[in-house]
Amino acid sequence: MKVQAGSKPLSEKRRKQQPEKRAVLCPVYKKCGGCQLLHMDYKKQLNWKREQLAALLKPYGKLEGIIGMEMPEHYRHKVHAVFGRDGKGKVISGVYKEGTHMIVPVENCLLENEKADAIIQTVKELLKSFKIKTYDEDTGYGLLRHVLVRAGYSTGQIMVVLVLGSPILPSKNNFVKALRKVHPEITTVVVNVNDKRTSMVLGEKEQVIYGPGYIEDQLCGMTFKISPKSFYQVNPVQTEVLYKKAIAFAGLSGKEVVLDAYCGTGTIGMLASPQAGSVIGVELNKDAVRDAIAGAKRNKLPNIHFYQADAGDFMERMADGGEKVDVVFMDPPRTGSSEKFLAALVKLKPRKVVYISCNPETLARDLKYLNGKGYRMKTGVGVDMFPFTKHVETVCLLSRKAQ
Ligand code: SAH
């Protein structure tokens, strides 16, 4: 089992505890439900994930193993807290109990970046003096719904997003000042307005109240722009491992036409572009596409272009237009890819497909489809992006059977 260097261990004592005791050390372990594997020691967690994955992928190919973290705590660089009140009217922030809208108060979490957690606590403390009320989901009254913090891994830049039920944050400049007095490392603060009765965290409208409205981060030597609504992997240490594997699997020679589907802020395509002839990225979220275009410029990559579209529609148009693609990277959301996408992929006939997945079940489903259409899984590896949780990330290389 390979291990990967990670961020500083913050609670050596907690690491050394017996797993059963560790579970007890998290006061909300049972109520929160986020750390399904906290009761297992880390090696056991990795074995459990490897076995699950190997069993699911067995009909299609062999797994190289799973790459774990050397220091698996506090890896989440994106932290979300929901705000509300407890039965006694006290302001609380934390997570929804799984499958409910009950708030479980969380002050610090084994998974989350500690600075982000501290910022959320400071926001909570400031609410009283600024007379800001938390939003009540049942009545629709109140203002603050959620706080989202994104911490750049290598840049140290920090973005705070205050999600409000209505557009006006009273004394916003003083609020920012008070928050930055405690946390001068905050580089931008954005107000996001979510006035809908929805379980979506972020609404459409945004107002930047401090700094540029985005942060930058560096991975594998390139710089990426991250806006509040753009997808960006939450575990930067393991993301580097994952991206390096994905690009190594593609075995690019410098000439290929590469497609990065479900590209988010364009990270994989950009990292592949110096080793490819040209790269096309496609992504549905317009903010992510805007970040991707800015990133390509920032990293001076002339051979990459991004398009905002449904990946299935885009692939279909390419296939119908008789376009040529040599290598496809695909990194769909948990629901996996669509049949439209997969059918168009088969029609496009790339030599290689590098499938990155955050859900082994939909991965297995899509591999089954592709296997039936002449794509064989050559190799695959798990990368533990989400220690202490049941989630498993995988990267697989598929290649087209010679005809
Ligand atoms: N490869 C990127 C993003 C992966 S997450 C990275 O590593 O950061 C999956 C991405 O797919 C998200 O950015 C999401 O907005 C996008 N997405 C979801 N459905 C899509 C669709 N139908 N077409 C295109 N992109 C989609």
Tab-separated table of C-alpha atoms in Angstrom, residues 142-278:
chain	number	residue	atom	x	y	z
A	142	GLY	CA	-33.931	35.615	9.138
A	143	LEU	CA	-30.826	36.235	7.052
A	144	LEU	CA	-27.790	33.954	7.334
A	145	ARG	CA	-28.347	30.477	5.904
A	146	HIS	CA	-24.916	29.006	5.271
A	147	VAL	CA	-21.236	29.844	5.346
A	148	LEU	CA	-18.877	28.307	2.853
A	149	VAL	CA	-15.116	28.578	3.253
A	150	ARG	CA	-12.615	27.577	0.623
A	151	ALA	CA	-8.956	27.533	1.557
A	152	GLY	CA	-6.307	27.429	-1.150
A	153	TYR	CA	-3.812	24.671	-0.474
A	154	SER	CA	-0.585	26.146	-1.797
A	155	THR	CA	-1.536	29.814	-2.033
A	156	GLY	CA	-3.080	30.128	1.445
A	157	GLN	CA	-5.799	32.342	-0.074
A	158	ILE	CA	-9.156	32.017	1.663
A	159	MET	CA	-12.645	32.732	0.353
A	160	VAL	CA	-15.649	33.147	2.628
A	161	VAL	CA	-19.112	32.928	1.092
A	162	LEU	CA	-22.011	34.145	3.222
A	163	VAL	CA	-25.241	32.661	1.918
A	164	LEU	CA	-28.162	34.920	2.791
A	165	GLY	CA	-31.919	34.535	2.466
A	166	SER	CA	-32.232	38.134	1.190
A	167	PRO	CA	-29.744	40.444	-0.557
A	168	ILE	CA	-28.695	42.980	2.101
A	169	LEU	CA	-26.011	42.306	4.680
A	170	PRO	CA	-26.255	45.211	7.157
A	171	SER	CA	-22.942	47.032	7.854
A	172	LYS	CA	-21.212	44.742	5.400
A	173	ASN	CA	-17.942	46.680	5.393
A	174	ASN	CA	-17.699	46.637	9.162
A	175	PHE	CA	-18.598	42.979	9.219
A	176	VAL	CA	-15.739	42.190	6.828
A	177	LYS	CA	-13.415	44.367	8.891
A	178	ALA	CA	-14.336	42.570	12.119
A	179	LEU	CA	-13.956	39.163	10.484
A	180	ARG	CA	-10.597	40.028	8.922
A	181	LYS	CA	-9.366	41.462	12.195
A	182	VAL	CA	-9.532	37.947	13.641
A	183	HIS	CA	-8.560	36.212	10.370
A	184	PRO	CA	-6.388	38.508	8.250
A	185	GLU	CA	-5.669	35.548	5.948
A	186	ILE	CA	-9.145	35.887	4.382
A	187	THR	CA	-8.556	37.234	0.871
A	188	THR	CA	-12.112	37.533	-0.394
A	189	VAL	CA	-15.677	37.630	0.942
A	190	VAL	CA	-18.731	37.052	-1.231
A	191	VAL	CA	-22.417	37.397	-0.415
A	192	ASN	CA	-24.529	34.802	-2.183
A	193	VAL	CA	-28.294	35.237	-2.188
A	194	ASN	CA	-30.431	32.153	-1.880
A	195	ASP	CA	-34.046	33.228	-1.382
A	196	LYS	CA	-35.542	29.912	-2.467
A	197	ARG	CA	-36.953	27.229	-0.192
A	198	THR	CA	-34.495	24.699	-1.487
A	199	SER	CA	-31.897	22.277	-0.232
A	200	MET	CA	-29.352	23.750	-2.676
A	201	VAL	CA	-26.767	25.720	-0.723
A	202	LEU	CA	-25.923	28.451	-3.210
A	203	GLY	CA	-28.325	30.734	-5.036
A	204	GLU	CA	-27.758	32.464	-8.384
A	205	LYS	CA	-27.045	36.055	-7.302
A	206	GLU	CA	-23.699	37.094	-5.885
A	207	GLN	CA	-22.098	40.257	-4.614
A	208	VAL	CA	-18.409	40.506	-3.887
A	209	ILE	CA	-17.973	42.518	-0.692
A	210	TYR	CA	-14.225	42.122	-0.255
A	211	GLY	CA	-11.317	41.157	-2.523
A	212	PRO	CA	-11.533	39.729	-6.039
A	213	GLY	CA	-14.470	37.313	-5.534
A	214	TYR	CA	-12.404	34.198	-6.188
A	215	ILE	CA	-9.266	32.498	-4.926
A	216	GLU	CA	-6.406	30.902	-6.791
A	217	ASP	CA	-4.770	27.632	-5.960
A	218	GLN	CA	-1.845	25.680	-7.343
A	219	LEU	CA	-1.766	21.981	-8.072
A	220	CYS	CA	0.915	20.059	-9.985
A	221	GLY	CA	2.671	23.340	-10.804
A	222	MET	CA	-0.281	25.136	-12.411
A	223	THR	CA	-2.514	27.876	-11.056
A	224	PHE	CA	-6.286	27.539	-11.031
A	225	LYS	CA	-8.993	30.105	-10.432
A	226	ILE	CA	-11.847	29.047	-8.151
A	227	SER	CA	-15.145	30.961	-7.942
A	228	PRO	CA	-17.809	30.239	-5.308
A	229	LYS	CA	-19.926	28.085	-7.615
A	230	SER	CA	-17.155	26.261	-9.484
A	231	PHE	CA	-16.374	22.668	-8.690
A	232	TYR	CA	-12.898	22.158	-7.294
A	233	GLN	CA	-11.747	18.954	-5.605
A	234	VAL	CA	-11.910	19.200	-1.807
A	235	ASN	CA	-8.748	17.255	-0.958
A	236	PRO	CA	-5.808	18.964	-2.668
A	237	VAL	CA	-3.119	16.526	-1.478
A	238	GLN	CA	-4.869	13.558	-3.034
A	239	THR	CA	-6.053	15.538	-6.048
A	240	GLU	CA	-2.424	15.899	-7.101
A	241	VAL	CA	-2.008	12.123	-6.804
A	242	LEU	CA	-5.203	11.532	-8.776
A	243	TYR	CA	-4.338	13.955	-11.569
A	244	LYS	CA	-0.814	12.586	-11.938
A	245	LYS	CA	-2.211	9.063	-12.238
A	246	ALA	CA	-4.842	10.139	-14.768
A	247	ILE	CA	-2.271	11.858	-16.960
A	248	ALA	CA	0.210	8.993	-16.665
A	249	PHE	CA	-2.549	6.543	-17.705
A	250	ALA	CA	-3.207	8.602	-20.838
A	251	GLY	CA	0.451	8.151	-21.922
A	252	LEU	CA	0.400	11.241	-24.132
A	253	SER	CA	3.048	11.779	-26.804
A	254	GLY	CA	2.519	15.452	-27.583
A	255	LYS	CA	0.380	14.976	-30.686
A	256	GLU	CA	-3.010	13.792	-29.451
A	257	VAL	CA	-6.341	15.524	-29.637
A	258	VAL	CA	-7.587	15.301	-26.058
A	259	LEU	CA	-11.065	15.875	-24.659
A	260	ASP	CA	-11.596	16.720	-20.990
A	261	ALA	CA	-15.270	16.013	-20.313
A	262	TYR	CA	-16.962	17.245	-17.123
A	263	CYS	CA	-13.879	19.411	-16.790
A	264	GLY	CA	-14.913	21.728	-13.933
A	265	THR	CA	-12.354	24.522	-13.773
A	266	GLY	CA	-10.346	22.723	-16.466
A	267	THR	CA	-7.682	21.283	-14.189
A	268	ILE	CA	-7.114	17.915	-15.880
A	269	GLY	CA	-7.157	19.285	-19.414
A	270	MET	CA	-4.739	22.060	-18.496
A	271	LEU	CA	-2.311	19.644	-16.877
A	272	ALA	CA	-2.519	17.405	-19.954
A	273	SER	CA	-2.135	20.206	-22.479
A	274	PRO	CA	1.690	20.540	-22.476
A	275	GLN	CA	1.833	16.835	-23.393
A	276	ALA	CA	-0.910	16.960	-26.049
A	277	GLY	CA	-1.451	18.390	-29.515
A	278	SER	CA	-4.638	20.140	-28.491
